Coordinates of C-alpha atoms in Angstrom, one line a residue:
M1 CA -24.7 -11.9 5.3
P2 CA -26.2 -12.3 2.0
P3 CA -24.9 -16.0 0.5
K4 CA -23.0 -13.5 -1.9
T5 CA -20.7 -10.6 -1.1
K6 CA -18.3 -8.1 -2.3
A7 CA -15.9 -6.2 -1.6
R8 CA -13.6 -3.8 -1.6
E9 CA -10.2 -3.6 -2.5
S10 CA -7.1 -1.0 -1.9
I11 CA -4.8 -1.4 -4.5
V12 CA -1.4 0.1 -3.6
E13 CA 1.7 0.8 -5.7
K14 CA 5.3 1.3 -4.2
E15 CA 8.2 1.6 -5.0
T16 CA 11.6 0.9 -4.5
T17 CA 15.4 2.1 -4.4
L18 CA 15.5 -0.7 -7.2
D19 CA 12.9 0.4 -8.9
Q20 CA 10.3 -1.8 -7.9
S21 CA 7.0 -1.5 -7.2
S22 CA 4.8 -3.5 -5.3
V23 CA 0.7 -3.2 -5.1
T24 CA -1.1 -3.8 -1.6
V25 CA -4.7 -5.3 -1.7
G26 CA -7.4 -5.7 1.2
T27 CA -10.3 -5.4 1.7
A28 CA -12.7 -2.6 2.2
L29 CA -16.4 -3.5 1.8
Q30 CA -18.9 -6.5 1.4
V31 CA -22.5 -5.5 -0.7
N32 CA -25.1 -7.2 -1.5
D33 CA -25.6 -9.1 -5.2
S34 CA -26.9 -6.8 -7.3
V35 CA -25.5 -5.9 -11.6
A36 CA -26.7 -1.9 -11.0
I37 CA -23.6 0.3 -8.9
D38 CA -26.0 2.1 -6.4
C39 CA -25.6 3.7 -3.1
D40 CA -27.4 1.3 -0.8
S41 CA -24.4 -0.7 0.6
S42 CA -24.5 -2.7 3.7
G43 CA -21.0 -2.2 4.4
P44 CA -19.6 1.2 7.1
T45 CA -21.4 2.9 9.7
P46 CA -21.6 6.4 8.7
I47 CA -20.1 8.0 11.9
T48 CA -23.9 10.2 12.2
K49 CA -25.0 7.3 13.4
L50 CA -23.8 8.4 16.5
D51 CA -25.7 11.0 16.9
K52 CA -27.5 12.9 20.4
S53 CA -29.8 9.6 21.8
C54 CA -26.4 8.3 22.4
G55 CA -25.0 11.2 23.1
V56 CA -22.4 12.6 21.2
G57 CA -23.2 16.2 19.6
T58 CA -23.0 17.3 15.9
A59 CA -20.8 19.3 16.1
D60 CA -18.4 16.5 17.7
I61 CA -19.4 14.7 14.6
K62 CA -18.1 17.7 13.0
K63 CA -14.7 17.7 14.8
L64 CA -14.1 13.8 14.2
Q65 CA -14.7 13.8 10.5
E66 CA -12.2 16.5 9.8
A67 CA -10.0 14.6 12.1
G68 CA -10.5 11.6 9.1
F69 CA -13.2 9.3 11.3
C70 CA -15.8 8.6 9.4
T71 CA -17.1 5.3 10.5
V72 CA -17.8 4.2 13.7
E73 CA -16.0 1.2 13.0
S74 CA -13.5 4.2 13.5
I75 CA -14.0 5.2 16.3
A76 CA -13.8 1.9 17.4
F77 CA -10.4 0.4 16.7
A78 CA -8.7 3.9 17.5
P79 CA -6.8 4.3 20.1
R80 CA -7.4 6.5 23.1
K81 CA -5.0 9.0 22.5
T82 CA -6.0 9.0 19.1
L83 CA -9.5 10.8 20.1
L84 CA -8.1 12.5 22.8
A85 CA -5.6 13.5 19.8
V86 CA -9.1 15.5 18.7
K87 CA -9.5 18.8 19.2
G88 CA -12.1 19.3 21.6
I89 CA -12.6 15.7 22.5
S90 CA -12.3 15.4 26.3
D91 CA -11.3 12.5 28.3
A92 CA -15.1 12.2 29.1
K93 CA -16.5 12.5 25.6
A94 CA -13.2 10.1 24.4
D95 CA -14.7 7.6 26.6
K96 CA -18.0 8.0 26.0
L97 CA -17.4 8.0 22.0
A98 CA -15.3 4.4 22.4
A99 CA -17.7 3.0 24.1
E100 CA -20.8 3.7 21.7
A101 CA -18.7 3.0 19.0
A102 CA -18.4 -0.7 20.8
K103 CA -22.6 -1.5 20.8
L104 CA -22.5 -1.4 17.7
V105 CA -19.1 -2.9 16.8
P106 CA -18.8 -6.5 17.6
M107 CA -14.9 -6.5 19.1
G108 CA -15.3 -9.5 20.8
F109 CA -14.5 -13.3 20.7
T110 CA -16.1 -15.0 18.0
T111 CA -16.4 -18.4 17.6
A112 CA -13.8 -20.4 15.1
T113 CA -17.7 -22.0 12.9
E114 CA -18.0 -17.9 12.9
Y115 CA -15.1 -17.2 11.6
H116 CA -14.7 -19.5 9.1
Q117 CA -18.0 -19.2 7.3
K118 CA -17.1 -15.2 7.7
R119 CA -14.1 -16.8 5.4
S120 CA -15.6 -18.9 3.0
E121 CA -17.5 -15.1 1.8
I122 CA -14.4 -13.8 0.6
I123 CA -14.1 -13.4 -3.3
Q124 CA -11.3 -12.9 -5.7
L125 CA -11.0 -10.4 -8.0
T126 CA -9.7 -11.1 -11.3
T127 CA -6.7 -9.0 -12.3
G128 CA -7.9 -9.6 -16.1
S129 CA -4.9 -12.5 -16.7
R130 CA -5.4 -16.2 -16.5
E131 CA -2.2 -17.4 -15.3
L132 CA -1.9 -14.4 -12.8
D133 CA -5.4 -15.2 -11.3
K134 CA -4.2 -18.9 -11.4
Q135 CA -1.2 -18.0 -9.3
L136 CA -3.3 -15.7 -7.0
Q137 CA -5.9 -18.9 -7.3
G138 CA -8.3 -16.9 -8.3
G139 CA -7.5 -12.9 -8.5
F140 CA -7.2 -10.3 -5.0
E141 CA -8.2 -12.1 -2.2
T142 CA -10.4 -9.7 -0.7
G143 CA -10.4 -9.2 3.7
S144 CA -6.2 -9.3 3.3
I145 CA -3.4 -7.3 1.8
T146 CA -1.7 -8.4 -1.1
E147 CA 1.8 -7.0 -2.4
L148 CA 2.9 -6.9 -5.9
Y149 CA 6.4 -5.9 -7.4
G150 CA 8.6 -5.3 -9.9
E151 CA 10.3 -4.1 -12.5
Y152 CA 10.0 -0.5 -13.6
R153 CA 7.5 -0.6 -17.0
C154 CA 6.8 -3.8 -16.7
G155 CA 3.2 -2.7 -15.9
K156 CA 2.3 -2.4 -12.8
S157 CA 0.2 0.6 -13.5
Q158 CA -1.2 -1.4 -16.6
L159 CA -2.0 -3.7 -13.4
C160 CA -3.9 -0.7 -11.6
H161 CA -5.9 0.3 -14.6
Q162 CA -7.2 -3.2 -15.4
V163 CA -8.4 -3.7 -11.7
A164 CA -10.0 -0.4 -11.7
V165 CA -12.7 -1.6 -15.5
T166 CA -12.5 -5.8 -13.9
C167 CA -13.6 -4.5 -10.4
Q168 CA -17.0 -2.8 -12.4
L169 CA -18.0 -6.8 -13.8
P170 CA -20.6 -8.9 -11.9
I171 CA -18.8 -11.4 -8.7
D172 CA -19.3 -14.1 -11.6
M173 CA -17.1 -13.2 -13.9
G174 CA -14.1 -11.9 -11.3
G175 CA -15.6 -8.6 -10.0
G176 CA -17.1 -6.9 -7.4
E177 CA -19.6 -4.6 -8.9
G178 CA -18.4 -1.8 -7.8
K179 CA -16.7 1.2 -8.5
A180 CA -13.7 2.2 -8.2
I181 CA -11.4 5.9 -6.5
Y182 CA -7.6 5.7 -7.7
I183 CA -5.4 8.0 -6.4
D184 CA -2.2 9.3 -8.9
T185 CA 0.8 10.5 -7.8
E186 CA 3.2 10.2 -10.6
G187 CA 1.1 11.5 -13.1
S188 CA 0.3 8.3 -14.7
F189 CA -3.3 8.4 -15.0
R190 CA -4.6 7.1 -19.0
P191 CA -7.9 7.3 -18.9
E192 CA -7.6 6.0 -23.1
R193 CA -6.7 2.9 -21.6
L194 CA -9.3 2.8 -19.5
L195 CA -11.2 3.0 -22.2
A196 CA -9.6 -0.1 -24.3
I197 CA -10.2 -3.0 -21.4
A198 CA -13.5 -2.2 -21.0
E199 CA -14.2 -2.5 -24.5
R200 CA -12.2 -5.4 -24.0
Y201 CA -14.7 -7.2 -21.6
G202 CA -18.1 -5.5 -23.4
L203 CA -18.9 -2.1 -20.7
S204 CA -19.8 1.2 -21.3
G205 CA -16.9 2.9 -22.1
H206 CA -18.7 6.4 -20.5
D207 CA -20.2 4.7 -17.3
V208 CA -16.6 2.3 -16.3
L209 CA -14.9 6.1 -16.4
D210 CA -17.8 7.6 -14.7
N211 CA -17.0 5.5 -11.9
I212 CA -13.6 5.6 -11.4
A213 CA -12.7 8.8 -9.0
Y214 CA -9.6 10.1 -9.9
A215 CA -7.4 12.7 -8.1
R216 CA -3.7 14.0 -8.5
A217 CA -1.7 13.4 -5.1
Y218 CA 1.4 16.3 -4.9
N219 CA 2.6 16.0 -1.3
T220 CA 3.3 13.6 0.8
D221 CA 0.5 15.7 3.1
H222 CA -2.1 15.2 0.0
Q223 CA -1.9 11.9 -0.3
I224 CA -2.6 11.6 3.5
Q225 CA -5.8 13.8 3.3
L226 CA -7.1 12.0 -0.3
L227 CA -7.3 8.4 1.7
Y228 CA -9.0 10.5 4.4
M229 CA -11.7 11.5 1.5
A230 CA -11.6 8.4 0.0
T231 CA -12.8 7.0 3.6
A232 CA -15.9 9.3 3.2
M233 CA -16.5 8.4 0.0
M234 CA -16.7 4.6 1.0
C235 CA -19.6 5.4 3.4
E236 CA -21.8 7.4 0.5
S237 CA -21.4 4.6 -1.9
R238 CA -20.4 1.5 -2.8
Y239 CA -16.1 0.8 -3.9
A240 CA -14.8 -1.6 -4.8
V241 CA -11.4 -0.4 -4.7
L242 CA -8.6 2.2 -4.3
I243 CA -5.6 2.5 -6.0
V244 CA -2.9 4.4 -5.1
D245 CA -0.6 4.3 -7.2
S246 CA 2.5 4.7 -5.8
S247 CA 2.6 4.6 -2.5
T248 CA 6.0 5.7 -1.6
S249 CA 6.9 7.7 -4.5
L250 CA 6.5 11.0 -2.9
F251 CA 7.7 9.8 0.3
R252 CA 10.7 9.0 -1.3
T253 CA 11.3 12.3 -2.8
D254 CA 9.4 15.1 0.3
Y255 CA 11.5 12.9 2.6
S256 CA 15.5 12.7 1.4
G257 CA 18.4 11.7 3.0
R258 CA 19.5 10.3 5.9
G259 CA 18.3 12.8 8.0
E260 CA 15.3 12.5 7.6
L261 CA 14.8 8.5 6.7
A262 CA 13.6 7.6 10.2
N263 CA 10.8 10.0 9.9
R264 CA 9.8 8.5 6.0
Q265 CA 8.8 5.3 7.6
M266 CA 7.2 6.1 10.1
Q267 CA 5.3 8.7 7.7
L268 CA 4.6 5.9 4.8
A269 CA 4.0 3.1 7.9
K270 CA 1.3 5.4 9.2
F271 CA -0.1 5.4 5.8
M272 CA 0.2 1.6 5.0
R273 CA -1.3 1.8 8.6
M274 CA -4.4 3.9 7.1
L275 CA -5.1 1.3 4.5
L276 CA -4.8 -2.0 6.4
R277 CA -7.4 0.6 9.1
I278 CA -9.5 0.6 6.1
T279 CA -10.2 -2.9 5.3
D280 CA -11.0 -3.6 8.6
E281 CA -13.7 -1.1 9.1
V282 CA -15.7 -0.9 5.1

């Protein structure tokens, strides 16, 4: 690994029934030290690496991509039953996929020394606030899930906008030198905020906006589908942060009433697990 690494992070804003919210942060990708944001990356392994030379056909790869498997890591980390749920994937194909993915993705034991070295490469993304960075010991730690919550209108969305800009800063300024993905479930995304923040850091407003991929989620199924799309995008370019503002809002409206509580929690847990999987994959 290069001496300096960068990481993608997931930032998820969640709201509780008491008008509180949470923000979850976790790494997504380590990339080389470079001021320019380009498409080369040392992070996730595209699923296309499992080509015919590995005994996996193009048709099978397409089926897996349609099911949300965009990286070799996603295949390696998936339970066998999840692979079997993909249309056209038989028992034999599932075993073959798992075996070939395991050859490309280290999944065995490692020494504590090696893991310590990996931990030493973790960086923190600045929140834009010295006091908050101090409380977080430098900012949002990559490679982990951090939850932030607060009362209504306490600045959670503002923090999301802030990190969407600061993630584009150089590493020595507390950034990740990467792009941002922003999934908006409540219509709170405001580009004019981003321009003001960019001006504060002396960044080009035009470049900052171009480096943020935005999508509005209209229901929980759409929200999950956008997460699949985000995973695919991370294989094609360098993204430093994934923001979902907020993660629970649509679940609370799409699954209302006590009768749907169990299903709501199950679907929400699935969504959060997908975010965690992204941090492991890329």
